C-alpha positions as protocol buffer text, in pm:
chain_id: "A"
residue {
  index: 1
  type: UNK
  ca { x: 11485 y: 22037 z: 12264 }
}
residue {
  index: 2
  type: UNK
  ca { x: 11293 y: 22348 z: 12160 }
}
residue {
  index: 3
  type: UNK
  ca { x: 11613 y: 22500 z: 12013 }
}
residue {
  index: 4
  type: UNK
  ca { x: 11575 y: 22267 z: 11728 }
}
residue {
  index: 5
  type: UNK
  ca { x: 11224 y: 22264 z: 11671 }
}
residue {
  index: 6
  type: UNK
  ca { x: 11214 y: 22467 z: 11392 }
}
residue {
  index: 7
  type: UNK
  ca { x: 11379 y: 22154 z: 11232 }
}
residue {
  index: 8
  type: UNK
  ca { x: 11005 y: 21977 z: 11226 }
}
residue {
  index: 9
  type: UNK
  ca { x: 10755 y: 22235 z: 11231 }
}
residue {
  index: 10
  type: UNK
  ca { x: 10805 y: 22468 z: 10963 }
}
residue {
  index: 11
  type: UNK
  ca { x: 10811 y: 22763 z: 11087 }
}
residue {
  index: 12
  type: UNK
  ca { x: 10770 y: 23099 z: 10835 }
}
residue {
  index: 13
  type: UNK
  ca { x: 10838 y: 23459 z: 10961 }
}
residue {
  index: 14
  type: UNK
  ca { x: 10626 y: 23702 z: 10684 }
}
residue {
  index: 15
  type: UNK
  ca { x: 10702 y: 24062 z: 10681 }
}
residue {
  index: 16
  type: UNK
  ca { x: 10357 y: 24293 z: 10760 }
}
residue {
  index: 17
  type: UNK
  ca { x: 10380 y: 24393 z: 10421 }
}
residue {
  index: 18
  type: UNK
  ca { x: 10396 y: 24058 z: 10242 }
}
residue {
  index: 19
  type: UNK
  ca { x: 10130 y: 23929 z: 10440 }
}
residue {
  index: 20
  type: UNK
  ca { x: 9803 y: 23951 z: 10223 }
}
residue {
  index: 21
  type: UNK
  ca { x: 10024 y: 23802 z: 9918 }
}
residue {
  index: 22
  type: UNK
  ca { x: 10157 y: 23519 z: 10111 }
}
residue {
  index: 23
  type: UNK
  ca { x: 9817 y: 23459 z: 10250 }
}
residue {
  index: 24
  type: UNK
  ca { x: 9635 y: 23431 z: 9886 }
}
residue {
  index: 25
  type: UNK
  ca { x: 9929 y: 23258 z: 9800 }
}
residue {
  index: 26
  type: UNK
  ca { x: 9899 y: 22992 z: 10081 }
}
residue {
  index: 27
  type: UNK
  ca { x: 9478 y: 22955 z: 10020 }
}
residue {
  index: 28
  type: UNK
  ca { x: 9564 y: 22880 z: 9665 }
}
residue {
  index: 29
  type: UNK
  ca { x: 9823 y: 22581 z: 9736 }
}
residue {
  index: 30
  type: UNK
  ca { x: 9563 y: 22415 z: 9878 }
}
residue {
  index: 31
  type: UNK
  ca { x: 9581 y: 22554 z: 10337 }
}
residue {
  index: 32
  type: UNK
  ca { x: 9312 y: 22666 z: 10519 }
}
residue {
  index: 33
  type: UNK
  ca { x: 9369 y: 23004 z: 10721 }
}
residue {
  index: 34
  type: UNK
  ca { x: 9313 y: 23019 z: 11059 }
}
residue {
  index: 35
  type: UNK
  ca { x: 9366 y: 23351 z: 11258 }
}
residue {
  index: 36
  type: UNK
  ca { x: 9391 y: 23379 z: 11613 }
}
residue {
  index: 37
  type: UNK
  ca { x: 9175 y: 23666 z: 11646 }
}
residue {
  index: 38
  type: UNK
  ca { x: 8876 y: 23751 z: 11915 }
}
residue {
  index: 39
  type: UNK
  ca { x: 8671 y: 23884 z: 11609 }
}
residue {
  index: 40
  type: UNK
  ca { x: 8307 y: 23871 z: 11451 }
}
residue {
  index: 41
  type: UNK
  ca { x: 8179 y: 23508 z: 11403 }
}
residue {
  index: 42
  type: UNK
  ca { x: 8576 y: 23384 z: 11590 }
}
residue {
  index: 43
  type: UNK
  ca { x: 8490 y: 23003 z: 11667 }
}
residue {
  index: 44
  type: UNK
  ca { x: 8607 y: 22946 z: 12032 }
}
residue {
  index: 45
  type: UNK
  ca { x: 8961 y: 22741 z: 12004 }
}
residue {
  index: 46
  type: UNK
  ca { x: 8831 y: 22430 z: 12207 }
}
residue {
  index: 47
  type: UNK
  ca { x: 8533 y: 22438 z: 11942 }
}
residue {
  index: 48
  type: UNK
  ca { x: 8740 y: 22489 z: 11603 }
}
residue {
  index: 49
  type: UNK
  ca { x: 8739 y: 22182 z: 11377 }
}
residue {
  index: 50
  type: UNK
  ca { x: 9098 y: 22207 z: 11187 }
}
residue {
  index: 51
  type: UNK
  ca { x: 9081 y: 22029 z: 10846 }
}
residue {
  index: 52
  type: UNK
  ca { x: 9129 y: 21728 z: 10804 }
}
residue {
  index: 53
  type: UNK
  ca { x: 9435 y: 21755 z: 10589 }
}
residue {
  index: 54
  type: UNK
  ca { x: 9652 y: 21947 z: 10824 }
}
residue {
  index: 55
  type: UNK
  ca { x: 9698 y: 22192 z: 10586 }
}
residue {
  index: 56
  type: UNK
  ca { x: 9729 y: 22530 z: 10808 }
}
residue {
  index: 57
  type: UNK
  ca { x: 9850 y: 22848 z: 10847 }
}
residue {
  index: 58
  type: UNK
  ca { x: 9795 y: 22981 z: 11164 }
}
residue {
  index: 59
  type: UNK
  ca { x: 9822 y: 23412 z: 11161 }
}
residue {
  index: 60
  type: UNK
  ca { x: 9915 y: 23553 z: 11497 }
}
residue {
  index: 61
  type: UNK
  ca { x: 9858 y: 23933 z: 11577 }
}
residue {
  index: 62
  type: UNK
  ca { x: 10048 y: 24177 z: 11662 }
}
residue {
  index: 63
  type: UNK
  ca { x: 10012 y: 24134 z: 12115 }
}
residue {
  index: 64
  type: UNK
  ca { x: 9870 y: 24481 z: 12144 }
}
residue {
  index: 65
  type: UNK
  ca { x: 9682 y: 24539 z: 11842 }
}
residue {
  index: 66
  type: UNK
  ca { x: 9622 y: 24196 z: 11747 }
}
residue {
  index: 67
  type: UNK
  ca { x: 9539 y: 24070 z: 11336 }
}
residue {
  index: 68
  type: UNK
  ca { x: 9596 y: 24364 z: 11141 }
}
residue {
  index: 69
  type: UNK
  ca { x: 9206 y: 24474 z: 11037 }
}
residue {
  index: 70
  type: UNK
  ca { x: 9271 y: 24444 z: 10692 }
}
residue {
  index: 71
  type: UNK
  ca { x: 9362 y: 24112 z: 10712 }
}
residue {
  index: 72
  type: UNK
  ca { x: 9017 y: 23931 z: 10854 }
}
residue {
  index: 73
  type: UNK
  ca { x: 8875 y: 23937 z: 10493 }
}
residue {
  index: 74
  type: UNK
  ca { x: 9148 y: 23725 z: 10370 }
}
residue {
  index: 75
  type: UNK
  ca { x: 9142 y: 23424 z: 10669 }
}
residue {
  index: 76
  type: UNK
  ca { x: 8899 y: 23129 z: 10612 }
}
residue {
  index: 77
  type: UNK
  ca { x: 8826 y: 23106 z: 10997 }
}
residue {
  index: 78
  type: UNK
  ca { x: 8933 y: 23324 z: 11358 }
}
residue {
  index: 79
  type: UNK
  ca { x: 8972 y: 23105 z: 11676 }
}
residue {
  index: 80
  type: UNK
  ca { x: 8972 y: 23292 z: 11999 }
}
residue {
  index: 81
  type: UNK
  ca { x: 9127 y: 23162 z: 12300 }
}
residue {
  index: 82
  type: UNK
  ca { x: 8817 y: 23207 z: 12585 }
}
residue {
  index: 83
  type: UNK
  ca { x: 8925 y: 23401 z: 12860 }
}
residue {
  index: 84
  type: UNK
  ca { x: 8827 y: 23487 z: 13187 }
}
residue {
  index: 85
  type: UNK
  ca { x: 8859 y: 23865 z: 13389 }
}
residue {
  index: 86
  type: UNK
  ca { x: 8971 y: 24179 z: 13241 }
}
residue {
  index: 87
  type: UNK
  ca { x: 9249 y: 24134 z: 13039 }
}
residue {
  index: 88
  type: UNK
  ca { x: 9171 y: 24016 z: 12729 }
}
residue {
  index: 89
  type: UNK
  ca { x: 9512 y: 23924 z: 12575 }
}
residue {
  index: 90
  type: UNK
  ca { x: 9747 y: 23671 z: 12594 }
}
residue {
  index: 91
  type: UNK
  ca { x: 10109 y: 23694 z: 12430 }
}
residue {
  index: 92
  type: UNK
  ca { x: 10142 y: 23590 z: 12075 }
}
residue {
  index: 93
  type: UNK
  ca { x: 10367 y: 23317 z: 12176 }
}
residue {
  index: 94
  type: UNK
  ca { x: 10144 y: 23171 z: 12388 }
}
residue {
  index: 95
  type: UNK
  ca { x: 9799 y: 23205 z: 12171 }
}
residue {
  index: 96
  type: UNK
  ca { x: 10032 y: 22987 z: 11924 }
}
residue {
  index: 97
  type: UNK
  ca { x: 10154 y: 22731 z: 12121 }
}
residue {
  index: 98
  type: UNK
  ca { x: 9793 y: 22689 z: 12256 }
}
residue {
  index: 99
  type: UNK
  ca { x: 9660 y: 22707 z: 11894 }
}
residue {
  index: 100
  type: UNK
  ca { x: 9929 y: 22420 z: 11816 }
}
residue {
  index: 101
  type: UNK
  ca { x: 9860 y: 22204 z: 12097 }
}
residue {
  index: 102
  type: UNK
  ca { x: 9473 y: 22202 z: 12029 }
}
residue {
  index: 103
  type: UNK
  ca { x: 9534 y: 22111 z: 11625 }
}
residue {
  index: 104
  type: UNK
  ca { x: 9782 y: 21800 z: 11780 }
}
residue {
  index: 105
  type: UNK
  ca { x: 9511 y: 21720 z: 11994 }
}
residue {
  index: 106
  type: UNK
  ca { x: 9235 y: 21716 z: 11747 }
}
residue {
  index: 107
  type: UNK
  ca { x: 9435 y: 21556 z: 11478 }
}
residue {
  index: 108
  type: UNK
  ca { x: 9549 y: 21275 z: 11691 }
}
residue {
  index: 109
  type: UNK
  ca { x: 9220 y: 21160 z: 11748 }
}
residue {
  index: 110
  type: UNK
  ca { x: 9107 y: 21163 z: 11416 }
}
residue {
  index: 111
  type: UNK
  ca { x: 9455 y: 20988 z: 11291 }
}
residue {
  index: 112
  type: UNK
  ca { x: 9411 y: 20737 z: 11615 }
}
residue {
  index: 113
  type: UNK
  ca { x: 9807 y: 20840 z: 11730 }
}
């Protein structure tokens, strides 16, 4: 069940402060970032085409303020999750699991699983 996931997906928890090293340390092993973001030139999440070598780190915001501003320079791409009516938020564990289930998606039909 879900209270062993972190067993397959791993799963990294990156203090605010550590974030922009992690990050440049992530892009140079070789992942793509992806922020979940409604920001300048975000690619709508249904649209996004993850890379082909699965190689991702997926930033979530803060669920009132959202990705740290300082931040967007450093991501390779923002997906935004469309919405409809006024609010315009959705809580961080739910833009990830959405996220997720959109890269499964995508990657199973390119891997034919």
């Amino acid at each position: 069940g879900a209270v062993t996931s972190e067993r397959w997906l791993p799963l990294r928890e990156v203090s605010p402060r550590d974030l922009p090293a992690y990050l440049i340390e992530m892009r140079a092993a070789g992942y793509l970032l992806v922020g979940v973001e409604q920001a300048a030139g975000s690619v709508p999440l249904q649209s996004f085409a993850w890379p082909s070598h699965g190689r991702v780190v997926l930033l979530l915001g803060n669920e009132q303020s959202g990705v740290p501003q300082p931040l967007l320079p450093l991501l390779d791409a923002c997906v935004e999750i469309p919405m409809l009516g006024v609010t315009r938020s959705l809580n961080a564990h739910v833009s990830g699991a959405m996220a997720v289930w959109q890269y499964v998606q995508q990657r199973g039909r390119h891997t034919g699983a």
